[in-house]
PDB file of C-alpha atoms in Angstrom:
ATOM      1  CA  UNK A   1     -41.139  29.717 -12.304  1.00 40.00           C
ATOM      2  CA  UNK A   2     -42.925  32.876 -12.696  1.00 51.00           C
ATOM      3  CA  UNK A   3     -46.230  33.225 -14.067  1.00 56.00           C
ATOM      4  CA  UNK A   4     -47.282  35.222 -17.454  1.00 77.00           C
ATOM      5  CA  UNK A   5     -48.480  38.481 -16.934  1.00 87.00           C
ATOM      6  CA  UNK A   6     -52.108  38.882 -16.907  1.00 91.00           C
ATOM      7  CA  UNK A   7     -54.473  41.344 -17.792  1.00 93.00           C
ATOM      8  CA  UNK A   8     -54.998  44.931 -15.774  1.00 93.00           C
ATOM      9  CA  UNK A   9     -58.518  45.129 -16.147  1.00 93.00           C
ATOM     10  CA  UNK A  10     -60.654  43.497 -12.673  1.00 93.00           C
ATOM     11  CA  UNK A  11     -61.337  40.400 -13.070  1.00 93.00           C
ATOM     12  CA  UNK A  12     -60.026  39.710 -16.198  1.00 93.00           C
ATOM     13  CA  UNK A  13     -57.835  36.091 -16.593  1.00 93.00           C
ATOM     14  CA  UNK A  14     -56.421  36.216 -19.616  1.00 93.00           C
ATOM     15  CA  UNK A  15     -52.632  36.476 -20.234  1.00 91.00           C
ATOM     16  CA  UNK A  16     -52.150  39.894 -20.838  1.00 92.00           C
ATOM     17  CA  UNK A  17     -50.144  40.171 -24.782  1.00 92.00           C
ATOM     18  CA  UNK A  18     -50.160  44.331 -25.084  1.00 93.00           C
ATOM     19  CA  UNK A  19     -48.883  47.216 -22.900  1.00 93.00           C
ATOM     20  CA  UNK A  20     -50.984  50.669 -22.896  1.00 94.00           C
ATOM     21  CA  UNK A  21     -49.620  53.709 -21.675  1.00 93.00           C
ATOM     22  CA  UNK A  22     -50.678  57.232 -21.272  1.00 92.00           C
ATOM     23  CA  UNK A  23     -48.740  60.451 -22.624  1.00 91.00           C
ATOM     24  CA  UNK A  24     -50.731  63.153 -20.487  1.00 91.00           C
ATOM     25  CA  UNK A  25     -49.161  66.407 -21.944  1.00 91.00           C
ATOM     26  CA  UNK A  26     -50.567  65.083 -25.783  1.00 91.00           C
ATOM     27  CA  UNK A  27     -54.128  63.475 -24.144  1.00 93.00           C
ATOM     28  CA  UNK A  28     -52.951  60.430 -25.944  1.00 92.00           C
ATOM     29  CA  UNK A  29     -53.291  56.650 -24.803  1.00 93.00           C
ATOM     30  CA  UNK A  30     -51.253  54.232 -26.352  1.00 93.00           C
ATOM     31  CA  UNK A  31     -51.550  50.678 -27.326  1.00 93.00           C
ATOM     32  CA  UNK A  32     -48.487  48.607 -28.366  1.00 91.00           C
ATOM     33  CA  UNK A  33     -46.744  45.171 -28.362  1.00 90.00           C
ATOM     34  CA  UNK A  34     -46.722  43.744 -24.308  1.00 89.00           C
ATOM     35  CA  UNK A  35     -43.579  45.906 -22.901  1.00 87.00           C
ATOM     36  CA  UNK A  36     -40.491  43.708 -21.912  1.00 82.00           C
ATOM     37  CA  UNK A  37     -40.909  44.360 -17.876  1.00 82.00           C
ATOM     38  CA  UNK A  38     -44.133  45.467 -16.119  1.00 83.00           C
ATOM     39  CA  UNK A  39     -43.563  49.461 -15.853  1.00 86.00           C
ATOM     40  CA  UNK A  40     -45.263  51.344 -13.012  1.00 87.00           C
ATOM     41  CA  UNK A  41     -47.535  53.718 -14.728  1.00 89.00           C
ATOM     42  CA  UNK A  42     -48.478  51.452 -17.414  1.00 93.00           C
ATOM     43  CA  UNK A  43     -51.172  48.832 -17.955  1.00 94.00           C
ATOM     44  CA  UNK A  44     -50.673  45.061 -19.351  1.00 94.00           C
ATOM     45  CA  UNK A  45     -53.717  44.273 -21.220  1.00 94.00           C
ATOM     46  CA  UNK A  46     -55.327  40.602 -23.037  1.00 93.00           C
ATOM     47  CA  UNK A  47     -55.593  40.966 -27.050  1.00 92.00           C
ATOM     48  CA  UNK A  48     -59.893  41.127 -26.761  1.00 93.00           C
ATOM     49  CA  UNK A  49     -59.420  44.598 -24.260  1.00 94.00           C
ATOM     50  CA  UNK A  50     -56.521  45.931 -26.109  1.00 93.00           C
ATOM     51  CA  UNK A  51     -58.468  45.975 -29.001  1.00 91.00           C
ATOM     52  CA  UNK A  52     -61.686  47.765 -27.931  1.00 93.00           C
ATOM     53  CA  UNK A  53     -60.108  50.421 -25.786  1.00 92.00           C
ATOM     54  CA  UNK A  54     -61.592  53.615 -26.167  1.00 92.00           C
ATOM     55  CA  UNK A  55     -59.872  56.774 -24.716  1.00 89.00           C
ATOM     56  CA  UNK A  56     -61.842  59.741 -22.883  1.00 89.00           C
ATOM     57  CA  UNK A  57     -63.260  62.498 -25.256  1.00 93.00           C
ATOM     58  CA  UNK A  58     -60.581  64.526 -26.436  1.00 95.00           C
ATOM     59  CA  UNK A  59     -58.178  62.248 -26.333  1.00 94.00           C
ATOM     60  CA  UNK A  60     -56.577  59.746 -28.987  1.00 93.00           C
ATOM     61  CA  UNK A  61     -55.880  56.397 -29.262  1.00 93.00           C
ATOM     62  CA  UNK A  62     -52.828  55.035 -31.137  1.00 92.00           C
ATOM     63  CA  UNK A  63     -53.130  51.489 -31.514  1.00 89.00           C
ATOM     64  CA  UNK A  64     -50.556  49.180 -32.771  1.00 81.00           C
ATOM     65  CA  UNK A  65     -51.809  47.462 -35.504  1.00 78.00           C
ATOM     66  CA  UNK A  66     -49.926  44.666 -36.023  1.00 74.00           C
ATOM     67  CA  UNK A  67     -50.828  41.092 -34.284  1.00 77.00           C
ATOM     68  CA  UNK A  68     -50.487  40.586 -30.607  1.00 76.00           C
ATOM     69  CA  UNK A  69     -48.654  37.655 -29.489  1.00 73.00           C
ATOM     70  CA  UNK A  70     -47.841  36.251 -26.274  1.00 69.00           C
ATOM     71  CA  UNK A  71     -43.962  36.936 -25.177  1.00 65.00           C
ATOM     72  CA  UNK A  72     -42.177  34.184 -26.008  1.00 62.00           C
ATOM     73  CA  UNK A  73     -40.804  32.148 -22.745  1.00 60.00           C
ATOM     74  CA  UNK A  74     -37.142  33.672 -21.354  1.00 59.00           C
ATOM     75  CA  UNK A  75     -33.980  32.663 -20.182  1.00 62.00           C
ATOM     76  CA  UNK A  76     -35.003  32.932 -16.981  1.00 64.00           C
ATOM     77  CA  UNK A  77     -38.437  30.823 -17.128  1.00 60.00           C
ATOM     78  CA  UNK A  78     -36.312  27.969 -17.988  1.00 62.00           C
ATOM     79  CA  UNK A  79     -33.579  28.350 -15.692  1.00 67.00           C
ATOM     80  CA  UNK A  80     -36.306  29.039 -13.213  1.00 66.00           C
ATOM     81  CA  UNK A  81     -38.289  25.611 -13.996  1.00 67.00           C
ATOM     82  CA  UNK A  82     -34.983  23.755 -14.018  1.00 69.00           C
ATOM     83  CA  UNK A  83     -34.527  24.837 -10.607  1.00 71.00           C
ATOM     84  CA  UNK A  84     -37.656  24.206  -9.781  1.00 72.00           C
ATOM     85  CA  UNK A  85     -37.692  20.477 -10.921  1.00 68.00           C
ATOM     86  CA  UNK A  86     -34.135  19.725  -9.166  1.00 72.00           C
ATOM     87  CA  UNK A  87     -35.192  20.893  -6.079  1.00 72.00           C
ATOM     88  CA  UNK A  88     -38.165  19.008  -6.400  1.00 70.00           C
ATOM     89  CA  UNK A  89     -35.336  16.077  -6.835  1.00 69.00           C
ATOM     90  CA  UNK A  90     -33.451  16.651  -3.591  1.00 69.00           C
ATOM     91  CA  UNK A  91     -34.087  14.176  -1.332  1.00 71.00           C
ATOM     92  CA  UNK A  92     -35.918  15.072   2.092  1.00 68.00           C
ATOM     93  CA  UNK A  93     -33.538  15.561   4.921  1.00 70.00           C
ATOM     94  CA  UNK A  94     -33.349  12.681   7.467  1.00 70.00           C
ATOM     95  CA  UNK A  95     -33.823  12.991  10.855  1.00 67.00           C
ATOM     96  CA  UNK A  96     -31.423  11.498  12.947  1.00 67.00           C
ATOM     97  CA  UNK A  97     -31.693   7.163  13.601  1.00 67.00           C
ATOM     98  CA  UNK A  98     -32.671   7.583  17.123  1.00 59.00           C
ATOM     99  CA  UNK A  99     -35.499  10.031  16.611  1.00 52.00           C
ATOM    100  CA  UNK A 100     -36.901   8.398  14.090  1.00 51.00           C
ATOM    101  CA  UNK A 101     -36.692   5.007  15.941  1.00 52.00           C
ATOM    102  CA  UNK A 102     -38.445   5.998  18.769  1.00 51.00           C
ATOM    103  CA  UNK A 103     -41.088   8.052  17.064  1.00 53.00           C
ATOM    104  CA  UNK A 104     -41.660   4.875  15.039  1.00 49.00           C
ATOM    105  CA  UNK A 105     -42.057   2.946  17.947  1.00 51.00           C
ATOM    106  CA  UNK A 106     -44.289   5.251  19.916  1.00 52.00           C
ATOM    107  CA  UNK A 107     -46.990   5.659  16.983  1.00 54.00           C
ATOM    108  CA  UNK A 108     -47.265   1.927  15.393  1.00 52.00           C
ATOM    109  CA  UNK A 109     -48.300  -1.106  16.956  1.00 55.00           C
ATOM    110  CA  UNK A 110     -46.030  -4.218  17.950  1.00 55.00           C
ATOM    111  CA  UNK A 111     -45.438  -6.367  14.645  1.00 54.00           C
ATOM    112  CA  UNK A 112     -46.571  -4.042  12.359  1.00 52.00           C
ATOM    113  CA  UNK A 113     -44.149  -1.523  10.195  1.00 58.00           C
ATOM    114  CA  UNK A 114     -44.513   1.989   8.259  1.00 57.00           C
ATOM    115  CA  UNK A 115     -42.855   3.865   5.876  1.00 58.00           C
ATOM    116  CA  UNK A 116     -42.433   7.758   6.192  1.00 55.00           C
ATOM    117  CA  UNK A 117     -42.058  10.088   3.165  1.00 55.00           C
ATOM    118  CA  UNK A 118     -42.326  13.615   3.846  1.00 61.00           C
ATOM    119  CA  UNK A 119     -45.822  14.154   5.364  1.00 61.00           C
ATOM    120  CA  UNK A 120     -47.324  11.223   4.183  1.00 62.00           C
ATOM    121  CA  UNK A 121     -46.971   7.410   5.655  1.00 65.00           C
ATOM    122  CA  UNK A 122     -47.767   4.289   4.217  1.00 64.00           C
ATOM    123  CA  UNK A 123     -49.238   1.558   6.081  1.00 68.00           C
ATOM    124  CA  UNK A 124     -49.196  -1.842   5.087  1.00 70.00           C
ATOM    125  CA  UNK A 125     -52.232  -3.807   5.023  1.00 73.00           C
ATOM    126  CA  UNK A 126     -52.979  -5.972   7.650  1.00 71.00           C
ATOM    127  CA  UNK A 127     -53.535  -9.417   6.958  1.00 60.00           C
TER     128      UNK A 127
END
């Protein structure tokens, strides 16, 4: 699943909710609603630094002025998470019986037995 789209500014965490874009030939910076796809060219910014932008002298700022919301999740965030979580479902491929029965062997003592899943291995206790 893909993450949200965070702010521009350095060091800045917060999910970014508005889009800010400069038009050069009119020295104007604009502030709007968070753009559909991250555009080179443009900035994403959080609600607190889309807010408080100020523009270089001479130049304006048109703000949208309206309430900044997060995008609302996609089509494709929940396809992607329902991929995610099925292939989190497939079981492991096996290794063939005679590999695993020797490597068994080789690594556990005589009378005791394991249990492999994935990288991990349980060990019973010994009594």
């Amino acid at each position: 699943m893909r993450s949200p789209r965070r702010c521009s500014r350095n060091g800045c965490p917060r999910q970014a909710v508005a889009t800010l874009t400069y038009v050069y030939n009119e020295s104007t910076a604009v502030v709007g609603p968070l753009a559909a796809f991250a555009e080179p060219h443009t900035y994403d910014l959080c609600e607190p630094h889309a807010r408080s932008l100020t523009a270089p002298r001479g130049w304006e700022v048109v703000r949208h002025e309206g309430e900044f919301e997060p995008p609302p999740p996609t089509t494709d965030d929940l396809v992607a998470l329902a991929e995610a979580v099925r292939e989190a479902a497939r079981p492991a491929p096996r290794p063939p019986q005679d590999d695993q029965k020797s490597n068994a062997q080789a690594s556990t003592p005589p009378g005791s037995s394991t249990s492999r899943r994935g990288h991990l291995r349980v060990i019973p206790p010994s009594h």
